[in-house]
Amino acid sequence: MKDKNYFLRKAQENYPELKFTVLTPDISEFIASSGNSVILDLGQHAVGHFSFSFDNVERFMDAPVRLIIRFGEDMREINDDISQYNGTVSKTWLQEEILHLDYPQKTDMPRRYACRYIKITVDKTNFPIRFFDFRFVAQTSADTSALMPSDTKDTLLKKIDCVATNTLKECMQTFFEDGPKRDRRLWIGDLRLEALTNYYTFKNYEIVRRCLYLFAAGECNSLGFLSSFVFETPYYKSGETHIADYALLYVVSVCDYYEHTADISVVNDLLQICKSQLDSFEAILDENLIVTMQDGWFTFIDWCPGLEKLTALQGVYLYTLERFSEMLKKIGDEDFNKYSLLLSQVRSACKKHLYDKNSNAFINDLDNKQFSIHSQVWMILGGVICGEEAKNLLLLCLDNKNAKQPVTPYMHHYATEAMMKLGMKDTAVSYLKKFWGGMVELGADTFWEAYVPDDHDFSPYNDRKVNSLCHAWSCTPSYFIRKYGL
Ligand code: RAM
């Protein structure tokens, strides 16, 4: 019987092995008095546990010491004043601890951190103390010894590829995390892009299976859509958020898995869930075959403020229907005709109801006449227009400063994918170099959750300090570079 227990058992069978590496920072010891601080540099982004020792110098400690230890993914996080925090997500994600230690000892800090820099501030000690034996035990389930270098000859692409694979490596823990600093959980949208990049890099199929099963075990909402995220610690719990586009992208993730493994047993386990996601979506189409927005869920698409999302969501639906029908055809499933017929009907409906013939673009009343890159990209990925017509529209919107712009590497991924789909390889390469290369120029050693070239303080959560600087969905340059031999 394929119930929650079955799926959780399968998820457990595919538990990936974590690999540990001991890192030592650039500084091996220092002596400090009250008010002194030191910044350790691990030389690379790392996810794991920190330990250190300290001892008396001349005078024997006669009172506890009070230390403030800050972990930063970059130097801005080390130097930020975190007493001023205005974010919409919990301040507790900021990585800082206050420790009181009663006597000289080796201290193993119990929590896991994501950082490159560690700042130790001695807030109070009665006498100078000496710190030494700094160790950071880094962990990942990615097997870096199995990673082949990319074949690209282009220096910037080579660099981008390294940063991208590093980002993926850091997010590969006991499942694909969205960000090892925040939210440290498994989200469908992130999973889809991590798995895709993983097929061309670390090739860890086990972790993909685990993630697919973890979602299958989750609870659907009243409309029938899967949870958009799951926790596994301290015990399994599927999230209460249901994102329409993520429910669809779960189906795409299963199709990707089949494309890269031909593993029919996993597909058979998950096929009914995939069908139910598409059928639940079909149930909320109006008489014109256009989706109707529902209470109790939200549509993601991108963190772009003020974005109207209906057209883009409809594009995700088409994209999913196409991928799913292709897979059903390959596996000889009897429902192939049903979904492929729906695909062509919905495509025609989108051209009729979402496209504006005067402006030759997907601008419509359902999205309050908003012109966005998001809508154009998803309608192209959904196959509503193609060839020269699609190329012209894509170039037009990319060039239009008034069009709503992507703010996450997630949405930039799908824009790049649209270019590749239309055979615009050169445009895609320049786009990729400009966007992801921009982060490299700013010193990124992992790619960020959000990046707006004109606004380095942009945050989806109203405070940059809580942005994740090593974020799963930004790892896809390695997918493009390796798949298309860039
Ligand atoms: C944030 C995370 C995650 C994303 C969701 C929608 O909480 O950044 O990566 O998938 O939003």
Short mmCIF file of C-alpha atoms and ligand atoms in Angstrom, two decimals:
data_model
loop_
_atom_site.label_atom_id
_atom_site.label_comp_id
_atom_site.label_asym_id
_atom_site.label_seq_id
_atom_site.Cartn_x
_atom_site.Cartn_y
_atom_site.Cartn_z
CA MET A 1 0.00 0.00 0.00
CA LYS A 2 1.52 3.39 -1.02
CA ASP A 3 0.72 5.52 1.98
CA LYS A 4 2.65 7.98 4.08
CA ASN A 5 4.57 5.20 5.85
CA TYR A 6 5.58 3.62 2.56
CA PHE A 7 6.88 6.93 1.21
CA LEU A 8 8.73 7.72 4.43
CA ARG A 9 10.30 4.27 4.37
CA LYS A 10 11.47 4.83 0.79
CA ALA A 11 12.82 8.26 1.79
CA GLN A 12 14.74 6.62 4.61
CA GLU A 13 16.17 3.93 2.31
CA ASN A 14 17.66 6.73 0.23
CA TYR A 15 19.28 8.59 3.11
CA PRO A 16 22.52 10.03 1.74
CA GLU A 17 25.83 9.62 3.48
CA LEU A 18 27.35 12.84 4.83
CA LYS A 19 31.05 13.45 4.23
CA PHE A 20 33.05 15.49 6.72
CA THR A 21 36.15 17.65 6.21
CA VAL A 22 38.10 19.47 8.89
CA LEU A 23 38.88 23.08 7.99
CA THR A 24 41.28 25.29 9.89
CA PRO A 25 41.11 29.07 9.54
CA ASP A 26 43.88 31.48 8.54
CA ILE A 27 44.70 32.32 12.19
CA SER A 28 45.84 29.57 14.55
CA GLU A 29 45.82 31.41 17.90
CA PHE A 30 45.41 34.80 19.49
CA ILE A 31 45.45 36.44 22.91
CA ALA A 32 42.58 38.71 23.85
CA SER A 33 41.37 40.98 26.61
CA SER A 34 37.90 42.46 27.12
CA GLY A 35 36.72 44.28 24.00
CA ASN A 36 39.14 42.54 21.63
CA SER A 37 37.89 40.59 18.65
CA VAL A 38 39.30 38.57 15.82
CA ILE A 39 37.87 37.47 12.49
CA LEU A 40 38.76 33.97 11.30
CA ASP A 41 38.58 33.20 7.59
CA LEU A 42 37.92 29.58 6.58
CA GLY A 43 39.00 30.44 3.05
CA GLN A 44 35.75 29.05 1.66
CA HIS A 45 32.04 28.85 2.41
CA ALA A 46 31.35 25.92 4.74
CA VAL A 47 28.42 24.26 6.46
CA GLY A 48 29.03 22.50 9.75
CA HIS A 49 30.22 22.73 13.33
CA PHE A 50 32.80 24.94 15.00
CA SER A 51 35.00 24.23 17.99
CA PHE A 52 37.81 26.08 19.73
CA SER A 53 39.85 26.02 22.93
CA PHE A 54 41.07 28.73 25.26
CA ASP A 55 43.38 28.88 28.24
CA ASN A 56 44.79 31.21 30.88
CA VAL A 57 47.78 33.31 29.88
CA GLU A 58 49.41 34.63 33.08
CA ARG A 59 46.68 35.08 35.64
CA PHE A 60 44.30 32.23 36.44
CA MET A 61 40.68 33.01 35.47
CA ASP A 62 38.64 34.01 38.49
CA ALA A 63 35.31 34.64 36.77
CA PRO A 64 33.48 33.31 33.66
CA VAL A 65 34.28 34.82 30.27
CA ARG A 66 31.57 36.20 28.04
CA LEU A 67 32.09 35.70 24.30
CA ILE A 68 30.07 36.84 21.30
CA ILE A 69 30.57 34.57 18.31
CA ARG A 70 29.24 35.66 14.93
CA PHE A 71 29.20 33.53 11.78
CA GLY A 72 28.96 35.28 8.42
CA GLU A 73 28.52 34.02 4.89
CA ASP A 74 30.31 37.22 3.84
CA MET A 75 32.07 40.13 5.53
CA ARG A 76 28.96 42.31 5.50
CA GLU A 77 27.24 39.79 7.75
CA ILE A 78 30.21 39.94 10.10
CA ASN A 79 30.11 43.72 10.33
CA ASP A 80 26.35 44.35 10.28
CA ASP A 81 24.70 45.95 13.28
CA ILE A 82 22.11 43.29 14.01
CA SER A 83 20.41 45.22 16.79
CA GLN A 84 18.76 47.06 13.89
CA TYR A 85 16.71 44.38 12.17
CA ASN A 86 13.51 45.01 10.24
CA GLY A 87 13.05 41.73 8.43
CA THR A 88 9.79 39.89 7.91
CA VAL A 89 11.31 36.51 8.80
CA SER A 90 12.58 35.65 12.25
CA LYS A 91 15.65 37.45 13.54
CA THR A 92 16.76 34.14 15.04
CA TRP A 93 18.16 33.15 11.62
CA LEU A 94 21.01 35.62 12.19
CA GLN A 95 24.01 33.57 13.22
CA GLU A 96 25.28 34.96 16.49
CA GLU A 97 25.77 33.33 19.88
CA ILE A 98 26.62 34.65 23.33
CA LEU A 99 28.60 32.15 25.38
CA HIS A 100 29.50 32.25 29.06
CA LEU A 101 32.34 29.85 29.78
CA ASP A 102 33.29 29.14 33.38
CA TYR A 103 36.90 28.00 32.95
CA PRO A 104 39.47 27.24 30.22
CA GLN A 105 38.15 24.44 28.03
CA LYS A 106 37.60 23.02 24.59
CA THR A 107 34.20 24.21 23.39
CA ASP A 108 32.22 22.34 20.75
CA MET A 109 29.45 24.62 19.59
CA PRO A 110 26.34 22.46 19.23
CA ARG A 111 24.54 24.24 16.38
CA ARG A 112 25.27 23.96 12.66
CA TYR A 113 26.33 27.15 10.84
CA ALA A 114 26.79 28.27 7.24
CA CYS A 115 29.70 30.66 6.96
CA ARG A 116 33.05 31.62 5.61
CA TYR A 117 34.00 34.05 8.40
CA ILE A 118 33.80 33.66 12.18
CA LYS A 119 34.18 36.66 14.46
CA ILE A 120 35.04 36.02 18.10
CA THR A 121 34.57 39.00 20.39
CA VAL A 122 35.66 38.84 24.00
CA ASP A 123 32.95 40.86 25.64
CA LYS A 124 34.29 40.37 29.15
CA THR A 125 37.22 38.62 30.76
CA ASN A 126 39.00 39.64 33.94
CA PHE A 127 42.41 38.63 32.55
CA PRO A 128 43.77 38.06 29.03
CA ILE A 129 43.06 34.60 27.58
CA ARG A 130 44.59 32.66 24.69
CA PHE A 131 42.42 31.08 21.99
CA PHE A 132 43.71 28.18 19.88
CA ASP A 133 42.74 24.91 18.17
CA PHE A 134 40.07 26.36 15.86
CA ARG A 135 38.32 23.65 13.90
CA PHE A 136 35.38 23.77 11.57
CA VAL A 137 34.01 20.35 10.60
CA ALA A 138 32.33 20.93 7.25
CA GLN A 139 29.69 18.56 5.95
CA THR A 140 27.96 17.78 2.67
CA SER A 141 26.46 14.75 0.97
CA ALA A 142 27.99 15.79 -2.37
CA ASP A 143 30.87 13.60 -3.46
CA THR A 144 33.32 16.20 -4.70
CA SER A 145 35.75 13.51 -5.85
CA ALA A 146 33.14 12.45 -8.43
CA LEU A 147 32.82 15.95 -9.87
CA MET A 148 34.28 16.34 -13.35
CA PRO A 149 35.47 19.85 -14.24
CA SER A 150 33.38 21.56 -16.91
CA ASP A 151 34.81 21.65 -20.44
CA THR A 152 34.28 25.35 -20.90
CA LYS A 153 37.25 27.34 -22.20
CA ASP A 154 35.75 30.64 -21.10
CA THR A 155 37.45 31.95 -17.94
CA LEU A 156 34.38 33.66 -16.53
CA LEU A 157 32.12 30.67 -17.22
CA LYS A 158 34.69 28.43 -15.56
CA LYS A 159 34.60 30.60 -12.48
CA ILE A 160 30.80 30.76 -12.53
CA ASP A 161 30.66 26.97 -12.84
CA CYS A 162 32.91 26.55 -9.76
CA VAL A 163 30.80 28.91 -7.68
CA ALA A 164 27.61 27.19 -8.86
CA THR A 165 28.80 23.66 -8.04
CA ASN A 166 30.05 24.94 -4.71
CA THR A 167 26.60 26.38 -3.99
CA LEU A 168 24.97 23.05 -4.79
CA LYS A 169 27.50 21.15 -2.70
CA GLU A 170 26.78 23.31 0.33
CA CYS A 171 23.02 22.83 -0.03
CA MET A 172 23.36 19.04 -0.37
CA GLN A 173 22.91 17.80 3.16
CA THR A 174 20.58 14.98 4.21
CA PHE A 175 18.24 16.37 1.56
CA PHE A 176 18.46 19.30 -0.83
CA GLU A 177 18.24 22.31 1.45
CA ASP A 178 17.14 25.65 0.02
CA GLY A 179 19.84 27.45 1.95
CA PRO A 180 22.08 26.07 4.68
CA LYS A 181 21.76 29.32 6.66
CA ARG A 182 18.02 29.86 5.99
CA ASP A 183 15.40 28.18 5.64
CA ARG A 184 17.35 24.93 5.93
CA ARG A 185 14.40 22.98 4.53
CA LEU A 186 13.29 21.22 1.42
CA TRP A 187 11.20 23.32 -0.98
CA ILE A 188 9.84 21.97 -4.25
CA GLY A 189 11.02 24.89 -6.40
CA ASP A 190 14.56 24.62 -5.08
CA LEU A 191 14.56 20.82 -5.28
CA ARG A 192 13.69 20.96 -8.96
CA LEU A 193 16.68 23.17 -9.84
CA GLU A 194 19.11 21.43 -7.50
CA ALA A 195 18.20 18.02 -8.90
CA LEU A 196 18.58 19.31 -12.43
CA THR A 197 22.07 20.64 -11.75
CA ASN A 198 22.97 17.53 -9.78
CA TYR A 199 22.31 15.35 -12.88
CA TYR A 200 25.15 17.19 -14.65
CA THR A 201 27.51 17.47 -11.69
CA PHE A 202 27.51 15.23 -8.59
CA LYS A 203 25.05 12.72 -10.04
CA ASN A 204 23.68 11.73 -6.64
CA TYR A 205 20.40 10.01 -7.58
CA GLU A 206 19.76 8.80 -4.08
CA ILE A 207 19.20 12.28 -2.66
CA VAL A 208 16.76 13.12 -5.47
CA ARG A 209 14.73 9.99 -4.74
CA ARG A 210 14.74 10.83 -1.06
CA CYS A 211 13.38 14.32 -1.72
CA LEU A 212 10.68 13.11 -4.11
CA TYR A 213 9.48 10.60 -1.53
CA LEU A 214 9.58 13.15 1.30
CA PHE A 215 7.06 15.27 -0.59
CA ALA A 216 4.94 12.27 -1.52
CA ALA A 217 4.55 11.57 2.21
CA GLY A 218 3.23 15.07 2.88
CA GLU A 219 -0.31 16.28 3.38
CA CYS A 220 -2.21 17.88 0.54
CA ASN A 221 -4.42 20.93 1.06
CA SER A 222 -8.17 20.91 0.48
CA LEU A 223 -7.61 21.57 -3.23
CA GLY A 224 -5.39 18.51 -3.51
CA PHE A 225 -2.01 20.24 -3.83
CA LEU A 226 1.15 18.97 -2.21
CA SER A 227 2.88 20.85 0.56
CA SER A 228 5.53 23.15 -0.81
CA PHE A 229 8.12 22.32 1.81
CA VAL A 230 8.94 19.68 4.39
CA PHE A 231 10.97 19.51 7.59
CA GLU A 232 12.69 16.33 8.66
CA THR A 233 14.11 17.39 12.01
CA PRO A 234 13.42 16.52 14.79
CA TYR A 235 10.73 14.48 13.03
CA TYR A 236 9.00 14.56 9.68
CA LYS A 237 6.45 17.32 9.10
CA SER A 238 5.08 18.61 5.84
CA GLY A 239 4.68 22.37 5.67
CA GLU A 240 1.40 24.21 5.77
CA THR A 241 2.24 26.33 2.74
CA HIS A 242 0.81 25.26 -0.61
CA ILE A 243 2.27 27.05 -3.60
CA ALA A 244 0.47 26.44 -6.87
CA ASP A 245 3.50 26.58 -9.17
CA TYR A 246 5.55 24.43 -6.80
CA ALA A 247 2.89 21.69 -6.79
CA LEU A 248 3.21 21.61 -10.59
CA LEU A 249 7.00 21.66 -10.50
CA TYR A 250 6.92 18.54 -8.35
CA VAL A 251 5.53 16.76 -11.40
CA VAL A 252 8.30 18.25 -13.55
CA SER A 253 10.87 17.03 -11.01
CA VAL A 254 9.54 13.48 -11.39
CA CYS A 255 9.75 13.82 -15.20
CA ASP A 256 13.34 15.11 -14.94
CA TYR A 257 14.22 12.18 -12.69
CA TYR A 258 12.81 9.72 -15.19
CA GLU A 259 14.60 11.44 -18.07
CA HIS A 260 17.94 11.10 -16.31
CA THR A 261 17.56 7.63 -14.80
CA ALA A 262 14.85 5.73 -16.71
CA ASP A 263 13.94 4.42 -13.25
CA ILE A 264 10.35 3.31 -13.79
CA SER A 265 9.85 1.97 -10.28
CA VAL A 266 10.05 5.43 -8.71
CA VAL A 267 7.79 6.84 -11.42
CA ASN A 268 5.22 4.12 -10.74
CA ASP A 269 5.31 4.98 -7.05
CA LEU A 270 4.68 8.67 -7.75
CA LEU A 271 2.51 8.60 -10.86
CA GLN A 272 -0.86 8.92 -9.10
CA ILE A 273 0.37 11.90 -7.10
CA CYS A 274 1.56 13.57 -10.31
CA LYS A 275 -1.77 12.97 -12.00
CA SER A 276 -3.62 14.31 -9.00
CA GLN A 277 -1.60 17.55 -9.06
CA LEU A 278 -2.55 18.14 -12.68
CA ASP A 279 -6.15 17.09 -12.13
CA SER A 280 -6.47 19.41 -9.14
CA PHE A 281 -5.16 22.22 -11.30
CA GLU A 282 -7.59 21.38 -14.09
CA ALA A 283 -10.42 21.56 -11.56
CA ILE A 284 -9.74 25.25 -10.92
CA LEU A 285 -9.68 26.36 -14.57
CA ASP A 286 -12.55 28.58 -15.66
CA GLU A 287 -14.72 28.01 -18.72
CA ASN A 288 -11.95 29.55 -20.89
CA LEU A 289 -9.40 27.08 -19.47
CA ILE A 290 -7.64 29.84 -17.54
CA VAL A 291 -6.69 29.30 -13.90
CA THR A 292 -8.72 30.98 -11.18
CA MET A 293 -6.81 32.17 -8.13
CA GLN A 294 -7.80 30.36 -4.93
CA ASP A 295 -7.90 31.17 -1.24
CA GLY A 296 -5.47 29.32 0.96
CA TRP A 297 -2.56 29.05 -1.43
CA PHE A 298 -0.18 31.38 -3.11
CA THR A 299 1.70 31.55 -6.35
CA PHE A 300 5.42 32.10 -6.13
CA ILE A 301 7.05 32.66 -9.60
CA ASP A 302 9.60 35.14 -8.15
CA TRP A 303 10.04 37.52 -5.21
CA CYS A 304 9.60 40.54 -7.51
CA PRO A 305 7.52 43.09 -5.54
CA GLY A 306 4.10 43.81 -7.00
CA LEU A 307 4.28 41.06 -9.58
CA GLU A 308 0.98 39.91 -11.13
CA LYS A 309 1.28 36.15 -11.50
CA LEU A 310 -1.68 34.61 -13.26
CA THR A 311 -0.20 34.43 -16.76
CA ALA A 312 3.08 33.07 -15.48
CA LEU A 313 1.28 30.44 -13.42
CA GLN A 314 -0.68 29.38 -16.45
CA GLY A 315 2.66 29.00 -18.26
CA VAL A 316 3.98 26.75 -15.49
CA TYR A 317 0.86 24.62 -15.94
CA LEU A 318 1.49 24.26 -19.68
CA TYR A 319 5.18 23.53 -19.15
CA THR A 320 4.20 20.79 -16.71
CA LEU A 321 1.51 19.36 -18.96
CA GLU A 322 4.01 19.13 -21.81
CA ARG A 323 6.71 17.43 -19.77
CA PHE A 324 4.19 15.07 -18.17
CA SER A 325 2.57 14.06 -21.47
CA GLU A 326 6.00 13.37 -22.95
CA MET A 327 6.82 11.10 -20.04
CA LEU A 328 3.48 9.30 -20.23
CA LYS A 329 4.09 8.65 -23.90
CA LYS A 330 7.50 7.16 -23.15
CA ILE A 331 6.21 4.87 -20.44
CA GLY A 332 3.15 3.92 -22.48
CA ASP A 333 0.61 5.23 -19.98
CA GLU A 334 -2.99 5.20 -21.16
CA ASP A 335 -3.64 8.77 -19.98
CA PHE A 336 -1.20 10.21 -22.48
CA ASN A 337 -4.00 11.25 -24.85
CA LYS A 338 -5.97 12.97 -22.13
CA TYR A 339 -3.10 15.20 -21.01
CA SER A 340 -1.76 15.97 -24.46
CA LEU A 341 -5.20 16.97 -25.68
CA LEU A 342 -5.54 19.25 -22.68
CA LEU A 343 -2.13 20.71 -23.45
CA SER A 344 -3.11 21.82 -26.93
CA GLN A 345 -6.49 23.15 -25.78
CA VAL A 346 -4.98 25.19 -22.96
CA ARG A 347 -2.26 26.53 -25.24
CA SER A 348 -4.83 27.86 -27.70
CA ALA A 349 -6.84 29.31 -24.84
CA CYS A 350 -3.79 31.21 -23.57
CA LYS A 351 -3.14 32.76 -26.96
CA LYS A 352 -6.77 33.77 -27.16
CA HIS A 353 -7.30 35.12 -23.65
CA LEU A 354 -3.90 36.18 -22.34
CA TYR A 355 -2.20 37.65 -25.43
CA ASP A 356 -2.68 41.21 -26.60
CA LYS A 357 -2.52 41.47 -30.39
CA ASN A 358 -1.88 45.21 -30.33
CA SER A 359 1.26 45.03 -28.27
CA ASN A 360 2.21 41.52 -29.43
CA ALA A 361 2.80 40.50 -25.84
CA PHE A 362 1.15 38.66 -22.96
CA ILE A 363 -0.50 41.66 -21.36
CA ASN A 364 -4.06 41.24 -20.14
CA ASP A 365 -6.74 42.37 -17.71
CA LEU A 366 -6.30 39.27 -15.57
CA ASP A 367 -2.86 40.61 -14.68
CA ASN A 368 -4.06 44.20 -14.53
CA LYS A 369 -2.31 44.93 -17.83
CA GLN A 370 1.08 44.46 -16.20
CA PHE A 371 3.99 43.78 -18.57
CA SER A 372 6.48 41.42 -16.98
CA ILE A 373 9.41 39.32 -18.10
CA HIS A 374 7.88 36.59 -15.97
CA SER A 375 4.68 36.31 -18.02
CA GLN A 376 6.52 36.36 -21.36
CA VAL A 377 9.08 33.78 -20.25
CA TRP A 378 6.52 31.35 -18.89
CA MET A 379 4.24 31.64 -21.91
CA ILE A 380 7.26 30.83 -24.08
CA LEU A 381 8.26 27.92 -21.85
CA GLY A 382 4.64 26.80 -22.03
CA GLY A 383 4.88 26.76 -25.83
CA VAL A 384 2.09 29.28 -26.46
CA ILE A 385 4.29 31.05 -28.98
CA CYS A 386 7.50 29.86 -30.56
CA GLY A 387 10.08 30.62 -33.27
CA GLU A 388 10.70 34.20 -34.41
CA GLU A 389 7.56 35.49 -32.74
CA ALA A 390 8.80 34.25 -29.37
CA LYS A 391 12.38 35.45 -29.93
CA ASN A 392 11.20 38.95 -30.78
CA LEU A 393 8.98 39.12 -27.74
CA LEU A 394 11.71 37.87 -25.42
CA LEU A 395 14.25 40.38 -26.74
CA LEU A 396 11.68 43.14 -26.52
CA CYS A 397 10.86 42.47 -22.89
CA LEU A 398 14.48 41.95 -21.81
CA ASP A 399 15.25 45.32 -23.30
CA ASN A 400 12.34 47.11 -21.68
CA LYS A 401 13.28 48.77 -18.41
CA ASN A 402 9.58 49.26 -17.63
CA ALA A 403 8.85 45.54 -17.69
CA LYS A 404 8.79 43.90 -14.26
CA GLN A 405 12.21 42.30 -13.82
CA PRO A 406 13.24 39.03 -12.12
CA VAL A 407 14.94 39.47 -8.76
CA THR A 408 15.91 35.89 -7.94
CA PRO A 409 18.33 33.54 -9.67
CA TYR A 410 15.33 31.19 -9.70
CA MET A 411 13.45 33.36 -12.19
CA HIS A 412 16.64 34.21 -14.06
CA HIS A 413 17.05 30.47 -14.51
CA TYR A 414 13.73 30.19 -16.30
CA ALA A 415 14.50 33.25 -18.45
CA THR A 416 17.77 31.59 -19.49
CA GLU A 417 15.93 28.34 -20.14
CA ALA A 418 13.50 30.19 -22.44
CA MET A 419 16.46 31.51 -24.44
CA MET A 420 17.93 28.03 -24.75
CA LYS A 421 14.56 26.65 -25.82
CA LEU A 422 14.43 29.20 -28.63
CA GLY A 423 18.01 28.43 -29.70
CA MET A 424 19.29 31.84 -28.55
CA LYS A 425 22.50 30.41 -27.17
CA ASP A 426 24.63 33.55 -27.48
CA THR A 427 22.00 35.69 -25.81
CA ALA A 428 21.73 33.12 -23.02
CA VAL A 429 25.50 33.08 -22.47
CA SER A 430 25.72 36.88 -22.21
CA TYR A 431 22.71 36.94 -19.91
CA LEU A 432 24.18 34.26 -17.67
CA LYS A 433 27.59 35.95 -17.57
CA LYS A 434 26.06 39.31 -16.79
CA PHE A 435 23.76 38.11 -14.02
CA TRP A 436 25.70 35.34 -12.25
CA GLY A 437 29.03 36.93 -13.27
CA GLY A 438 27.87 40.08 -11.46
CA MET A 439 27.80 38.15 -8.19
CA VAL A 440 31.23 36.67 -8.91
CA GLU A 441 32.59 40.18 -9.47
CA LEU A 442 31.25 41.17 -6.08
CA GLY A 443 33.26 38.34 -4.53
CA ALA A 444 30.61 35.62 -4.18
CA ASP A 445 32.00 32.18 -3.48
CA THR A 446 28.46 30.80 -3.44
CA PHE A 447 25.48 32.26 -5.30
CA TRP A 448 22.80 34.25 -3.53
CA GLU A 449 19.09 33.88 -2.96
CA ALA A 450 18.34 37.26 -4.49
CA TYR A 451 20.48 39.63 -6.53
CA VAL A 452 19.44 42.91 -8.10
CA PRO A 453 22.44 44.50 -9.82
CA ASP A 454 21.20 48.07 -9.18
CA ASP A 455 20.19 47.46 -5.60
CA HIS A 456 22.63 45.46 -3.51
CA ASP A 457 20.42 45.86 -0.45
CA PHE A 458 17.39 44.22 -2.04
CA SER A 459 15.75 41.63 0.16
CA PRO A 460 12.51 39.68 -0.29
CA TYR A 461 12.21 39.91 3.52
CA ASN A 462 12.70 43.63 3.97
CA ASP A 463 16.19 43.28 5.45
CA ARG A 464 19.25 42.14 3.53
CA LYS A 465 20.85 40.72 6.68
CA VAL A 466 18.61 37.68 6.53
CA ASN A 467 19.10 36.95 2.81
CA SER A 468 20.70 33.59 2.17
CA LEU A 469 24.04 33.93 0.39
CA CYS A 470 24.30 30.30 -0.54
CA HIS A 471 21.01 29.46 -2.10
CA ALA A 472 20.05 26.29 -3.89
CA TRP A 473 18.06 27.77 -6.73
CA SER A 474 21.01 29.83 -7.89
CA CYS A 475 23.20 26.83 -8.77
CA THR A 476 21.90 26.26 -12.31
CA PRO A 477 24.69 27.92 -14.34
CA SER A 478 26.47 24.56 -14.03
CA TYR A 479 23.44 22.91 -15.59
CA PHE A 480 23.52 25.30 -18.56
CA ILE A 481 27.30 25.27 -18.96
CA ARG A 482 27.52 21.49 -18.88
CA LYS A 483 24.34 20.53 -20.69
CA TYR A 484 24.85 22.93 -23.59
CA GLY A 485 28.66 22.71 -23.64
CA LEU A 486 29.03 26.48 -23.24
C1 RAM B 1 11.94 31.14 0.56
C2 RAM B 1 13.13 30.35 0.25
C3 RAM B 1 12.94 29.19 -0.70
C4 RAM B 1 11.80 29.38 -1.65
C5 RAM B 1 10.57 29.90 -0.99
C6 RAM B 1 9.41 30.17 -1.91
O1 RAM B 1 11.52 30.88 1.84
O2 RAM B 1 14.05 31.25 -0.27
O3 RAM B 1 14.10 28.96 -1.41
O4 RAM B 1 11.55 28.22 -2.35
O5 RAM B 1 10.88 31.09 -0.34
#
